[in-house]
PDB file of C-alpha atoms and ligand atoms in Angstrom:
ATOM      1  CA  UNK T   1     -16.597 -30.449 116.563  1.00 47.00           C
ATOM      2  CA  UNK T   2     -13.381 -28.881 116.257  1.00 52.00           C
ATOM      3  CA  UNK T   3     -10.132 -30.090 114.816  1.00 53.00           C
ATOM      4  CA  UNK T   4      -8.836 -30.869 118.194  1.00 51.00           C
ATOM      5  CA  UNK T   5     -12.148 -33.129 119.325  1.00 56.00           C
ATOM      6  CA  UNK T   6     -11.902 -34.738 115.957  1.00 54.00           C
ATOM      7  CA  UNK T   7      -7.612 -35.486 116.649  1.00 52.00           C
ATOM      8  CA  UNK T   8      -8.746 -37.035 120.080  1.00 58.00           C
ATOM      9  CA  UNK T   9     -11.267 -39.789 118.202  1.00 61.00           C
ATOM     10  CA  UNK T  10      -8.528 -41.619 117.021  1.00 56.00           C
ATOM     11  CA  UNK T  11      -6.152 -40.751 119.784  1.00 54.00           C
ATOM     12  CA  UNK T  12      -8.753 -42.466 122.563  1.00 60.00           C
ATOM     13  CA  UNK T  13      -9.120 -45.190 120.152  1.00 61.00           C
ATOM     14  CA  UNK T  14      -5.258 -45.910 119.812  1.00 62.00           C
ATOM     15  CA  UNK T  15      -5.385 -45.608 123.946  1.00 53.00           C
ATOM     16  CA  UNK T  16      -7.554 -48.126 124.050  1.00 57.00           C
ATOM     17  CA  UNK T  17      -6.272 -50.925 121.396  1.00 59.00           C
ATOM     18  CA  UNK T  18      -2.759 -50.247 123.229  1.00 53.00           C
ATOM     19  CA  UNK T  19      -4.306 -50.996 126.432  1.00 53.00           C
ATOM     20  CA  UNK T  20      -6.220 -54.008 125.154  1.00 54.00           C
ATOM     21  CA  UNK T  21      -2.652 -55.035 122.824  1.00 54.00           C
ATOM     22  CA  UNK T  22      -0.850 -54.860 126.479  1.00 56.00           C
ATOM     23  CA  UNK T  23      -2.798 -56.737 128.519  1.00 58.00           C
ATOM     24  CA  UNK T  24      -3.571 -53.919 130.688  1.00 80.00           C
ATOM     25  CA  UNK T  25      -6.197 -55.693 133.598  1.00 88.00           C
ATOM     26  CA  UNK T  26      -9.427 -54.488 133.744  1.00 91.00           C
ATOM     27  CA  UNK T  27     -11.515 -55.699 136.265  1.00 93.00           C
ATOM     28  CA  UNK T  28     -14.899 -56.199 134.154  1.00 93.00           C
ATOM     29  CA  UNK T  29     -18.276 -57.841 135.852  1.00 94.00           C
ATOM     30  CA  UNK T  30     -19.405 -61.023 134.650  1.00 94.00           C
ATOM     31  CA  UNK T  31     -22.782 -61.070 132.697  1.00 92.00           C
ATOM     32  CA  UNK T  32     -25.835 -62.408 134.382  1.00 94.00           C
ATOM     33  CA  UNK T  33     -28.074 -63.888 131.751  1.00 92.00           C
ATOM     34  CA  UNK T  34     -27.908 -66.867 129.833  1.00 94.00           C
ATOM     35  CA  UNK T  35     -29.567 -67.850 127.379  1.00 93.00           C
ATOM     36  CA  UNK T  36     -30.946 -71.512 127.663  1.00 93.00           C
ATOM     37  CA  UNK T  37     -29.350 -73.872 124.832  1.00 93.00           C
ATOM     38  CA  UNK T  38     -26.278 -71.519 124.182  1.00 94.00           C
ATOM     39  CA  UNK T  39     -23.022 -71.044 125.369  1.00 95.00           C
ATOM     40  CA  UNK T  40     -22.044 -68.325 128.388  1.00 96.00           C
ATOM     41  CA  UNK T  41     -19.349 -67.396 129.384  1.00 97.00           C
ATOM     42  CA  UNK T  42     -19.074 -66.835 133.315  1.00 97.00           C
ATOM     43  CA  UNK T  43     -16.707 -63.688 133.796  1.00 96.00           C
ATOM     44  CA  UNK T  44     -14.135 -63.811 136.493  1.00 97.00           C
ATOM     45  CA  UNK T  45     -11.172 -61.217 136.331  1.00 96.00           C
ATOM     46  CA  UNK T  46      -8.380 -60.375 139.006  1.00 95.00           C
ATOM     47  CA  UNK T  47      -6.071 -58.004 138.159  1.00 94.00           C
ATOM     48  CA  UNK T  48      -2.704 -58.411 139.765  1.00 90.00           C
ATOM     49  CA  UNK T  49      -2.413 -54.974 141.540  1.00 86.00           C
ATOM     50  CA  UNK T  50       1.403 -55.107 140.973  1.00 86.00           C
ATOM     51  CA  UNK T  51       1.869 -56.057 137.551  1.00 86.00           C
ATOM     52  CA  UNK T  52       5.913 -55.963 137.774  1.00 88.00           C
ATOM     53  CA  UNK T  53       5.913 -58.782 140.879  1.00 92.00           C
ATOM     54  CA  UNK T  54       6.063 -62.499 139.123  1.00 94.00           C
ATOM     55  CA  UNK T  55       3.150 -64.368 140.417  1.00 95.00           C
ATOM     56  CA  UNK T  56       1.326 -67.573 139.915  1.00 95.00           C
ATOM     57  CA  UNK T  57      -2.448 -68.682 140.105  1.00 96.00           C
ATOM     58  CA  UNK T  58      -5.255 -71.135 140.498  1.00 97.00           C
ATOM     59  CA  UNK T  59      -8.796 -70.295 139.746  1.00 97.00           C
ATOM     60  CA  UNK T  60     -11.497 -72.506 141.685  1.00 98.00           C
ATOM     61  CA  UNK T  61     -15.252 -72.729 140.721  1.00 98.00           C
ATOM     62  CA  UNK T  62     -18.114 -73.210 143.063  1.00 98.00           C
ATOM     63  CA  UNK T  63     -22.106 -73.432 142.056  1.00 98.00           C
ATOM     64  CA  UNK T  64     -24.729 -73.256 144.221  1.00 97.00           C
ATOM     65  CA  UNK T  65     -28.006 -73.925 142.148  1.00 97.00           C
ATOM     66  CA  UNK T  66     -31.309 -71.837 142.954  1.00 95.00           C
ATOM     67  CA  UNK T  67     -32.953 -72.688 145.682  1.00 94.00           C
ATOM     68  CA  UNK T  68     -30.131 -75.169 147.547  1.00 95.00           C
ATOM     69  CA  UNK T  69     -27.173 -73.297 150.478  1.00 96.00           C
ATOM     70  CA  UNK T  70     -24.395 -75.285 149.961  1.00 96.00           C
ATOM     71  CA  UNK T  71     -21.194 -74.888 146.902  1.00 97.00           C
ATOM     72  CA  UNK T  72     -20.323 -77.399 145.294  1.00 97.00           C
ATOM     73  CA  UNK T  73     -16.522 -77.843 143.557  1.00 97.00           C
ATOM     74  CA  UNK T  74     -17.136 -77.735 139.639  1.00 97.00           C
ATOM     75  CA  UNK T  75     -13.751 -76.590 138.134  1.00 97.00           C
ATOM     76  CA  UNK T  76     -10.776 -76.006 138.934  1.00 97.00           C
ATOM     77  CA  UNK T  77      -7.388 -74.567 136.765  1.00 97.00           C
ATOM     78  CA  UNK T  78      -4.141 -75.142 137.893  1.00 96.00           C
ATOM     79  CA  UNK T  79      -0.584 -75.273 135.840  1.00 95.00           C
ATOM     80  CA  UNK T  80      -2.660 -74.710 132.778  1.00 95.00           C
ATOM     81  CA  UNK T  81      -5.213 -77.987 133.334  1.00 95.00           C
ATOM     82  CA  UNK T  82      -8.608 -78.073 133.595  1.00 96.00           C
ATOM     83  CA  UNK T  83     -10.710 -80.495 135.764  1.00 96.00           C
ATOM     84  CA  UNK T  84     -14.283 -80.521 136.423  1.00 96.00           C
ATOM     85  CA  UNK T  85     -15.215 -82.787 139.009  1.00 96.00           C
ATOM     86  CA  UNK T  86     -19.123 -82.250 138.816  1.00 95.00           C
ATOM     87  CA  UNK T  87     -21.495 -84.792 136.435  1.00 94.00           C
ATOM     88  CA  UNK T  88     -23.610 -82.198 136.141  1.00 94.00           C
ATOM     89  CA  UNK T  89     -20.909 -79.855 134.278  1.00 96.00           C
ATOM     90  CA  UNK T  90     -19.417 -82.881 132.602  1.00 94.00           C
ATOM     91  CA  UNK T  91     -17.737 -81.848 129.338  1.00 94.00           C
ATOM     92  CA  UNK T  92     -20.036 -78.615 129.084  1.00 96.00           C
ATOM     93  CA  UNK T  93     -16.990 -76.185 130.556  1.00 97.00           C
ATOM     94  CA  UNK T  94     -14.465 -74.611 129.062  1.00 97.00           C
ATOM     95  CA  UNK T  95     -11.147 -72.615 130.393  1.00 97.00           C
ATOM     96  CA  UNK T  96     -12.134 -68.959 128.668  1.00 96.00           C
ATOM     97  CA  UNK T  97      -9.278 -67.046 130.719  1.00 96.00           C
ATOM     98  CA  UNK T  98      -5.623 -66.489 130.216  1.00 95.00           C
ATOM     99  CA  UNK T  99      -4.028 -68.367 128.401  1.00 95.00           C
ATOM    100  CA  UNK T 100      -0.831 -70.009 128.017  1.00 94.00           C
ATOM    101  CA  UNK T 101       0.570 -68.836 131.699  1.00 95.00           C
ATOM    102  CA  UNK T 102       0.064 -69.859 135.519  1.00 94.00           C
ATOM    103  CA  UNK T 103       0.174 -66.123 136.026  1.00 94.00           C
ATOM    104  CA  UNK T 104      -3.727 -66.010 135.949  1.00 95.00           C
ATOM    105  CA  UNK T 105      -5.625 -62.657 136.091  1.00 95.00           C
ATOM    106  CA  UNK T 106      -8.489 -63.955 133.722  1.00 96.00           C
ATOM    107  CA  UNK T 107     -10.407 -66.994 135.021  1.00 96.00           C
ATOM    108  CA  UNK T 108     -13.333 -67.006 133.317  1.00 97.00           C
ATOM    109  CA  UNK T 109     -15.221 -69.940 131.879  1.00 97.00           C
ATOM    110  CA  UNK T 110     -17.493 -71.227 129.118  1.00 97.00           C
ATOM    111  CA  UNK T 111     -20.693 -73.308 129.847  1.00 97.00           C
ATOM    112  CA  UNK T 112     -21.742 -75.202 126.647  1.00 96.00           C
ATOM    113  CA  UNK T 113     -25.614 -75.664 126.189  1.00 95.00           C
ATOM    114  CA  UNK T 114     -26.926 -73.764 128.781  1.00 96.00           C
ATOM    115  CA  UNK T 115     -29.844 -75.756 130.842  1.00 96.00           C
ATOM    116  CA  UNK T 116     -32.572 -74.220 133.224  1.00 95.00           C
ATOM    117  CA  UNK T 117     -30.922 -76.045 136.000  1.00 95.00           C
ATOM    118  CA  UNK T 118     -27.710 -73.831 135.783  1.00 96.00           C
ATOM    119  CA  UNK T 119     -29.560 -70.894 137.588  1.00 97.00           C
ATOM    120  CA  UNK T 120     -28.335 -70.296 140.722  1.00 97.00           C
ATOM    121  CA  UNK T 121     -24.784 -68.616 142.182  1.00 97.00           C
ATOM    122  CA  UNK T 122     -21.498 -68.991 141.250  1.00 98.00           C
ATOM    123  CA  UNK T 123     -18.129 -68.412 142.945  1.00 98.00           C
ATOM    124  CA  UNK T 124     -14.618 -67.948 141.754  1.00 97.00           C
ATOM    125  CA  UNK T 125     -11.852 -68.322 143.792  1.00 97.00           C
ATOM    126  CA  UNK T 126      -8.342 -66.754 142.472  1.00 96.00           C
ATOM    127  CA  UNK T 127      -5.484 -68.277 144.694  1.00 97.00           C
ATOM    128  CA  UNK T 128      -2.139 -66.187 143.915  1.00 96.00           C
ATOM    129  CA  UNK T 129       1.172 -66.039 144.967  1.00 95.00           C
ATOM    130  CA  UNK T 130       3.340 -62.931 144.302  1.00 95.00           C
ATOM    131  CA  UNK T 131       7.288 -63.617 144.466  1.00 94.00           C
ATOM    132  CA  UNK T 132       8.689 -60.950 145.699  1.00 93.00           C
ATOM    133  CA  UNK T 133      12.793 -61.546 145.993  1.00 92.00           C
ATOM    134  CA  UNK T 134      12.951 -62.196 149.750  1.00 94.00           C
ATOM    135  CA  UNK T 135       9.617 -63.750 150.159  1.00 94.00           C
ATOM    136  CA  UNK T 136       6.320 -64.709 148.551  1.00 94.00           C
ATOM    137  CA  UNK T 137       2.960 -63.312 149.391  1.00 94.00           C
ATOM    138  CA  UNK T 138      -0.489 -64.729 149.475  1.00 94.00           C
ATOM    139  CA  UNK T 139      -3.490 -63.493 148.366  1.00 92.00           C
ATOM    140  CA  UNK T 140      -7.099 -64.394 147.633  1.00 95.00           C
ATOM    141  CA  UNK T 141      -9.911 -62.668 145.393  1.00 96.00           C
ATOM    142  CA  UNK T 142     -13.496 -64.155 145.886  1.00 97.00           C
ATOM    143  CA  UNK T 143     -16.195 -63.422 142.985  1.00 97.00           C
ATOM    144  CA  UNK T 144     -19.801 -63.942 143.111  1.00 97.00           C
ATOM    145  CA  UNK T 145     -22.098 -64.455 139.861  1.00 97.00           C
ATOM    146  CA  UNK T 146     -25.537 -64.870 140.460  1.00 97.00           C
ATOM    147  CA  UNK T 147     -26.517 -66.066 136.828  1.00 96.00           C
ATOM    148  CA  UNK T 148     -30.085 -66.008 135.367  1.00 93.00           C
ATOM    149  CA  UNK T 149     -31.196 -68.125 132.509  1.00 94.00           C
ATOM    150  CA  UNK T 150     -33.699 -66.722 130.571  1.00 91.00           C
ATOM    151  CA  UNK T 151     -35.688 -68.290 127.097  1.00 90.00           C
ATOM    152  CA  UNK T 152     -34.152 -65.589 125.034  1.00 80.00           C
ATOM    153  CA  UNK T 153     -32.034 -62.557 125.688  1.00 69.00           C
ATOM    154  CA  UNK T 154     -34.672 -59.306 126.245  1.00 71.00           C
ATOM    155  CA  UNK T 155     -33.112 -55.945 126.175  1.00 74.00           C
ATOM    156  CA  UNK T 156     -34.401 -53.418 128.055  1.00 77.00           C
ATOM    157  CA  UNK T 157     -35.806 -50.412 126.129  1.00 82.00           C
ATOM    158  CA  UNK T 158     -32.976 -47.594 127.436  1.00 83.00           C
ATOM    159  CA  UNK T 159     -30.568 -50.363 126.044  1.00 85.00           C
ATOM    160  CA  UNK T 160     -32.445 -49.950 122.858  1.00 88.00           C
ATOM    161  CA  UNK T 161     -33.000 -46.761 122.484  1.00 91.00           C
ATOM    162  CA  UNK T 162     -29.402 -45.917 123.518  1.00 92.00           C
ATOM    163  CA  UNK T 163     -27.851 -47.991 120.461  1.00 91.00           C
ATOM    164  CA  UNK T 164     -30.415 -46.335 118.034  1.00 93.00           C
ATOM    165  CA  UNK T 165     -28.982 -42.716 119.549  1.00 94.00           C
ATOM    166  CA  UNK T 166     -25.627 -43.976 119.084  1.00 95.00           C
ATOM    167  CA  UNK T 167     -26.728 -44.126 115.105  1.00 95.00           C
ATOM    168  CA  UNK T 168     -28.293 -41.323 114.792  1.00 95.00           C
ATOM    169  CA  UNK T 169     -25.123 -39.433 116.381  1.00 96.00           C
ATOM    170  CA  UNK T 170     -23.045 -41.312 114.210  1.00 96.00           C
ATOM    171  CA  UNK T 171     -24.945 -40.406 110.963  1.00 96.00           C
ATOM    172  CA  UNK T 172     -25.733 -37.126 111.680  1.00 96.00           C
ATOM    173  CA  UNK T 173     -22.180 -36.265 112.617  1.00 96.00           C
ATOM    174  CA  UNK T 174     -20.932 -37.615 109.554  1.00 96.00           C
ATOM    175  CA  UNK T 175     -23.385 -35.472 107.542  1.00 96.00           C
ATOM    176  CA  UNK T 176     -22.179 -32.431 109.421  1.00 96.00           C
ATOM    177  CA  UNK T 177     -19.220 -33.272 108.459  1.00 95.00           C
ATOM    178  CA  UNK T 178     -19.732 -33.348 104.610  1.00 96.00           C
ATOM    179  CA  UNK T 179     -22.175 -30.423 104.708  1.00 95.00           C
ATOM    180  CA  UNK T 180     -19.098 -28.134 106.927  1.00 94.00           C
ATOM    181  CA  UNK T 181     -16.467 -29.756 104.402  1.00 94.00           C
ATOM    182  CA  UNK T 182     -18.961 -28.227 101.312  1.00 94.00           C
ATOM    183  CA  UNK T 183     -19.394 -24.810 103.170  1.00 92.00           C
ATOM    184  CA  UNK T 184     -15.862 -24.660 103.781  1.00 91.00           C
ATOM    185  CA  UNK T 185     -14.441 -25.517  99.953  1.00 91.00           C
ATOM    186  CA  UNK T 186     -17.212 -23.124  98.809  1.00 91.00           C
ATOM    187  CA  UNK T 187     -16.106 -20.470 100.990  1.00 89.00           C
ATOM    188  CA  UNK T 188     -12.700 -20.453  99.929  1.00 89.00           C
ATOM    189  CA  UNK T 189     -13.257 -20.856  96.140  1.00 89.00           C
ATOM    190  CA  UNK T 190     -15.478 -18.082  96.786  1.00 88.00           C
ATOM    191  CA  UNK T 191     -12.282 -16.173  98.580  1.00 86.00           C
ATOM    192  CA  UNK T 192     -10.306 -17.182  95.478  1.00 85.00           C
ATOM    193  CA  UNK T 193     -12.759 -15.655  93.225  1.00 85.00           C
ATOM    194  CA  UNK T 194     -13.080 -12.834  95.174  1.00 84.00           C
ATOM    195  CA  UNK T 195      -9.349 -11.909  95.550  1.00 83.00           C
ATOM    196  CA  UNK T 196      -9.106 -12.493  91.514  1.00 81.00           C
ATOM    197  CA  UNK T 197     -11.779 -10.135  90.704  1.00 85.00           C
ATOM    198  CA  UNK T 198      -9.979  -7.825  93.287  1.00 83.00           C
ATOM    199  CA  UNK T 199      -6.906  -7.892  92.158  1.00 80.00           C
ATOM    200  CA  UNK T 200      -7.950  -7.727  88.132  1.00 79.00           C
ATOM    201  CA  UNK T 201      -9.993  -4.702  88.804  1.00 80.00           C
ATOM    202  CA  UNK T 202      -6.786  -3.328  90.342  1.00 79.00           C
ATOM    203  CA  UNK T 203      -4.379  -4.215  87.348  1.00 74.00           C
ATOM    204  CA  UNK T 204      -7.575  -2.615  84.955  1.00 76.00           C
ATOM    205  CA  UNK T 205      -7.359   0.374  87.441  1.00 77.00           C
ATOM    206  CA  UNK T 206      -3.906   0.867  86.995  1.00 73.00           C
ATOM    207  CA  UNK T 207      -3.833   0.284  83.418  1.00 67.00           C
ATOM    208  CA  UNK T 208      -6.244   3.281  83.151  1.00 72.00           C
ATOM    209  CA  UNK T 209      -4.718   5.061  85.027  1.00 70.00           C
ATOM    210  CA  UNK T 210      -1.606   4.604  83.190  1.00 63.00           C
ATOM    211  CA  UNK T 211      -3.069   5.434  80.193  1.00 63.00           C
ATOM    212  CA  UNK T 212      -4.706   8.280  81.739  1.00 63.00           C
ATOM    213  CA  UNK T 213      -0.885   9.548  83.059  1.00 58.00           C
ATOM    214  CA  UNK T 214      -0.258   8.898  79.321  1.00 52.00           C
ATOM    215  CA  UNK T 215      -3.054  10.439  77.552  1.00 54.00           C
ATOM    216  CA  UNK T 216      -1.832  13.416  79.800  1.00 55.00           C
ATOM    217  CA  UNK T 217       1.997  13.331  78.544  1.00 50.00           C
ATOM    218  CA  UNK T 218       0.323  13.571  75.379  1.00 53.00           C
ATOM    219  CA  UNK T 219      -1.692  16.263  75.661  1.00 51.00           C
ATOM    220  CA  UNK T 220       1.491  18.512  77.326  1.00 51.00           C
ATOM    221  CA  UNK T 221       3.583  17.703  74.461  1.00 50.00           C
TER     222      UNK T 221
HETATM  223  C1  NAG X   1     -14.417 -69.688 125.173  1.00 72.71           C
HETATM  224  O1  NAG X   1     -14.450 -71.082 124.997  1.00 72.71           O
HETATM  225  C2  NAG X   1     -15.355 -71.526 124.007  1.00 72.71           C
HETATM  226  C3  NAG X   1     -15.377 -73.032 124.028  1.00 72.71           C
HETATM  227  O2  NAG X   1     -14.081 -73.552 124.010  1.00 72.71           O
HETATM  228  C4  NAG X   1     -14.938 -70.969 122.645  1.00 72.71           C
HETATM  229  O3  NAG X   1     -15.864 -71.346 121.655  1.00 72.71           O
HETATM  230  C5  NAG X   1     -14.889 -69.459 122.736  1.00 72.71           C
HETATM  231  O4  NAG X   1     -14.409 -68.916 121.525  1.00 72.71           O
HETATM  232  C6  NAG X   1     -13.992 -69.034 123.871  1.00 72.71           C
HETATM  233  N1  NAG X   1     -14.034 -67.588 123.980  1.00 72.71           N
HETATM  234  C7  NAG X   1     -12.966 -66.857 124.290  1.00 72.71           C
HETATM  235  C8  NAG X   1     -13.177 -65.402 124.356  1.00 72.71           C
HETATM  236  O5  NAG X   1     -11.881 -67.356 124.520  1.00 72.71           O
HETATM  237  C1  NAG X   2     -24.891 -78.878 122.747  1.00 72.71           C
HETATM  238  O1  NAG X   2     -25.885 -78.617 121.780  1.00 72.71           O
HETATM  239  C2  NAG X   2     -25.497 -78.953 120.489  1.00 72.71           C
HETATM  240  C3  NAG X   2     -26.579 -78.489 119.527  1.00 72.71           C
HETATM  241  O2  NAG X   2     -27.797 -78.371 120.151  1.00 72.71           O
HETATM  242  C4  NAG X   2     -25.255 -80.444 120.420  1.00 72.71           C
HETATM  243  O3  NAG X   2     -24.853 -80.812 119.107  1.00 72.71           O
HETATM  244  C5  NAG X   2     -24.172 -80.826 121.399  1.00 72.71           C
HETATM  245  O4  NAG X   2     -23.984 -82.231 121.429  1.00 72.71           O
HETATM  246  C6  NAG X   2     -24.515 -80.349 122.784  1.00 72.71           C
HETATM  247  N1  NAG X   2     -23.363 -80.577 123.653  1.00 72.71           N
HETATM  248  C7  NAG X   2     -23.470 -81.042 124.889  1.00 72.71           C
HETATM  249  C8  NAG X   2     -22.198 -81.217 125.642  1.00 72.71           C
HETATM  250  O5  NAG X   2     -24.543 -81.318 125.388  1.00 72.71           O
HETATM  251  C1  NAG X   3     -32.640 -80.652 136.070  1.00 72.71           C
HETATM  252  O1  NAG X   3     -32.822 -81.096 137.395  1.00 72.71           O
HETATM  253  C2  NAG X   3     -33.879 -82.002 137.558  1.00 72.71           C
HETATM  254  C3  NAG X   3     -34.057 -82.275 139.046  1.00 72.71           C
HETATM  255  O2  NAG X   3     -32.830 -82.372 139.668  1.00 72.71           O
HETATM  256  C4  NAG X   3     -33.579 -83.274 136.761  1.00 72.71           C
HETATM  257  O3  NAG X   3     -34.636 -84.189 136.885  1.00 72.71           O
HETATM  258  C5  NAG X   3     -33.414 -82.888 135.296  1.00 72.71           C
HETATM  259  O4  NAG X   3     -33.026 -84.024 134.534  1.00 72.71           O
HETATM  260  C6  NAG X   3     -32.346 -81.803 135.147  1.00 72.71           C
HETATM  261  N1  NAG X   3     -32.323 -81.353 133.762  1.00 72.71           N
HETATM  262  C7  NAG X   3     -31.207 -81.259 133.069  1.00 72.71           C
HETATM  263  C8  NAG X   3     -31.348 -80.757 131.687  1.00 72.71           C
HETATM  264  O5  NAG X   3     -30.098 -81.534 133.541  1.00 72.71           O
HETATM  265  C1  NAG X   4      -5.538 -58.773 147.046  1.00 72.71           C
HETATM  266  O1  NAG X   4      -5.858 -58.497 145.693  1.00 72.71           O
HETATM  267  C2  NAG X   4      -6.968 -57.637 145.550  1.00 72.71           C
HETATM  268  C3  NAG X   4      -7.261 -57.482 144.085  1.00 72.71           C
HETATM  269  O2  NAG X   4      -6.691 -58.450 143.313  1.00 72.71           O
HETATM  270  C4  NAG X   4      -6.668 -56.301 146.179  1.00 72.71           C
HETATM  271  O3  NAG X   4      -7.777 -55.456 146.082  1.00 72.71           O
HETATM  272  C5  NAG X   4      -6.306 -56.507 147.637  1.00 72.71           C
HETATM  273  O4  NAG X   4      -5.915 -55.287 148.180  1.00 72.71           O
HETATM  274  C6  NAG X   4      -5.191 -57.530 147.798  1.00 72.71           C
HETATM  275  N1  NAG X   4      -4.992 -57.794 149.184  1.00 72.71           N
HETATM  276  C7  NAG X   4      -3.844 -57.525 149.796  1.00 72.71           C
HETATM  277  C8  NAG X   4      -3.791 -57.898 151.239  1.00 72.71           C
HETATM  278  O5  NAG X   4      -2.907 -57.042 149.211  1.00 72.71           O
END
């Protein structure tokens, strides 16, 4: 890795705290698998494509469970209150989006306690109006979650095996690193010692020769 690669580490890293520090929108898929007893949270994310343009928003949510065709209402988030009209979600969901602002582009929820009868597809409705200075401008962003529960989360092996790389590059780097910072602070003592020895063997050289130069005056005299 050279000096430059090992500047940009920290540089992508500052990138992307800056970007998470200002809000920048990221359009991220929800997750798919819950895990039965525990809390989920049901992703739902729509960035406002021009972030400059004051806008407002409502975020709707719809379940269909496994098995059944039709959506049924079971939240809704509107001037920053919640309702949830469906018994079966009673007091289990929580707002998880953005908060303190109608100007919604994170709608996602929480479900508390997860049961096996939340399988089945969810829908999240974004309802936003954009006010521009001569007129306001509708627009509507449908997502689908189809969500899973399983007994307990299974990861696949590449998932695995790609976090134990991650280590490995991680450690190995870092010992790189200590055995090139080594080589290096060896190598330059070394050029230290080197250019010492040089240049005393020059002075000595001199001095003989001096003394040489000398012996020589004396000899003429
Ligand atoms: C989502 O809501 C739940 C329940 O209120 C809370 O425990 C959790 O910390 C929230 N997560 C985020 C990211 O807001
Ligand atoms: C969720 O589960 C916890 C622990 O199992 C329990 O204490 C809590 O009452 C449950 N909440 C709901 C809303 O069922
Ligand atoms: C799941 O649904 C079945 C059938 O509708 C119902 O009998 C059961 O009580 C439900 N279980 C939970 C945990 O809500
Ligand atoms: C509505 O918003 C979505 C994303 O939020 C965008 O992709 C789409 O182009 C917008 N529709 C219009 C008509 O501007």
């Amino acid at each position: 890795m050279s000096a430059v690669q090992l500047l940009l580490v920290p540089l992508a890293l500052w990138v992307l705290q800056a970007s998470l520090c200002h809000g920048a929108c990221v359009e991220v898929d929800s997750d798919t698998d819950a895990v039965v007893n525990e809390g989920f949270k049901l992703g739902c994310i729509s960035c406002k494509m021009r972030a400059e343009v004051p806008a407002e928003a409502t975020v709707e949510w719809s379940f269909m469970p496994k098995g059944e065709s039709e959506f049924t209402k079971i939240y809704s988030y509107e001037d920053l209150m919640s309702d949830t009209p469906d018994e079966r979600f009673y007091e289990r969901l929580y707002w998880n989006g953005s908060k303190k602002t109608k100007d919604l582009q994170d709608g996602s929820i929480y479900i508390l306690n997860v049961t096996w009868n939340d399988t089945g597809t969810y829908r999240c409705i974004f309802t936003r109006t954009l006010t521009f200075t001569s007129f306001k401008f509708h627009n509507d962003t449908t997502k689908i979650v189809h969500l899973n529960v399983v007994p307990r989360l299974t990861r696949g092996i590449a998932s695995i095996l790609s976090e134990v790389m991650m280590y490995v590059t991680i450690v190995g780097l870092q010992v790189w690193l200590v055995v090139e910072m080594i080589y290096c602070y060896r190598k330059i003592s070394a050029q230290g010692e080197e250019a010492l020895r040089e240049s005393t063997a020059e002075y000595l050289a001199i001095a003989s020769e001096s003394k040489e130069n000398c012996a020589m005056v004396a000899v003429t005299e």
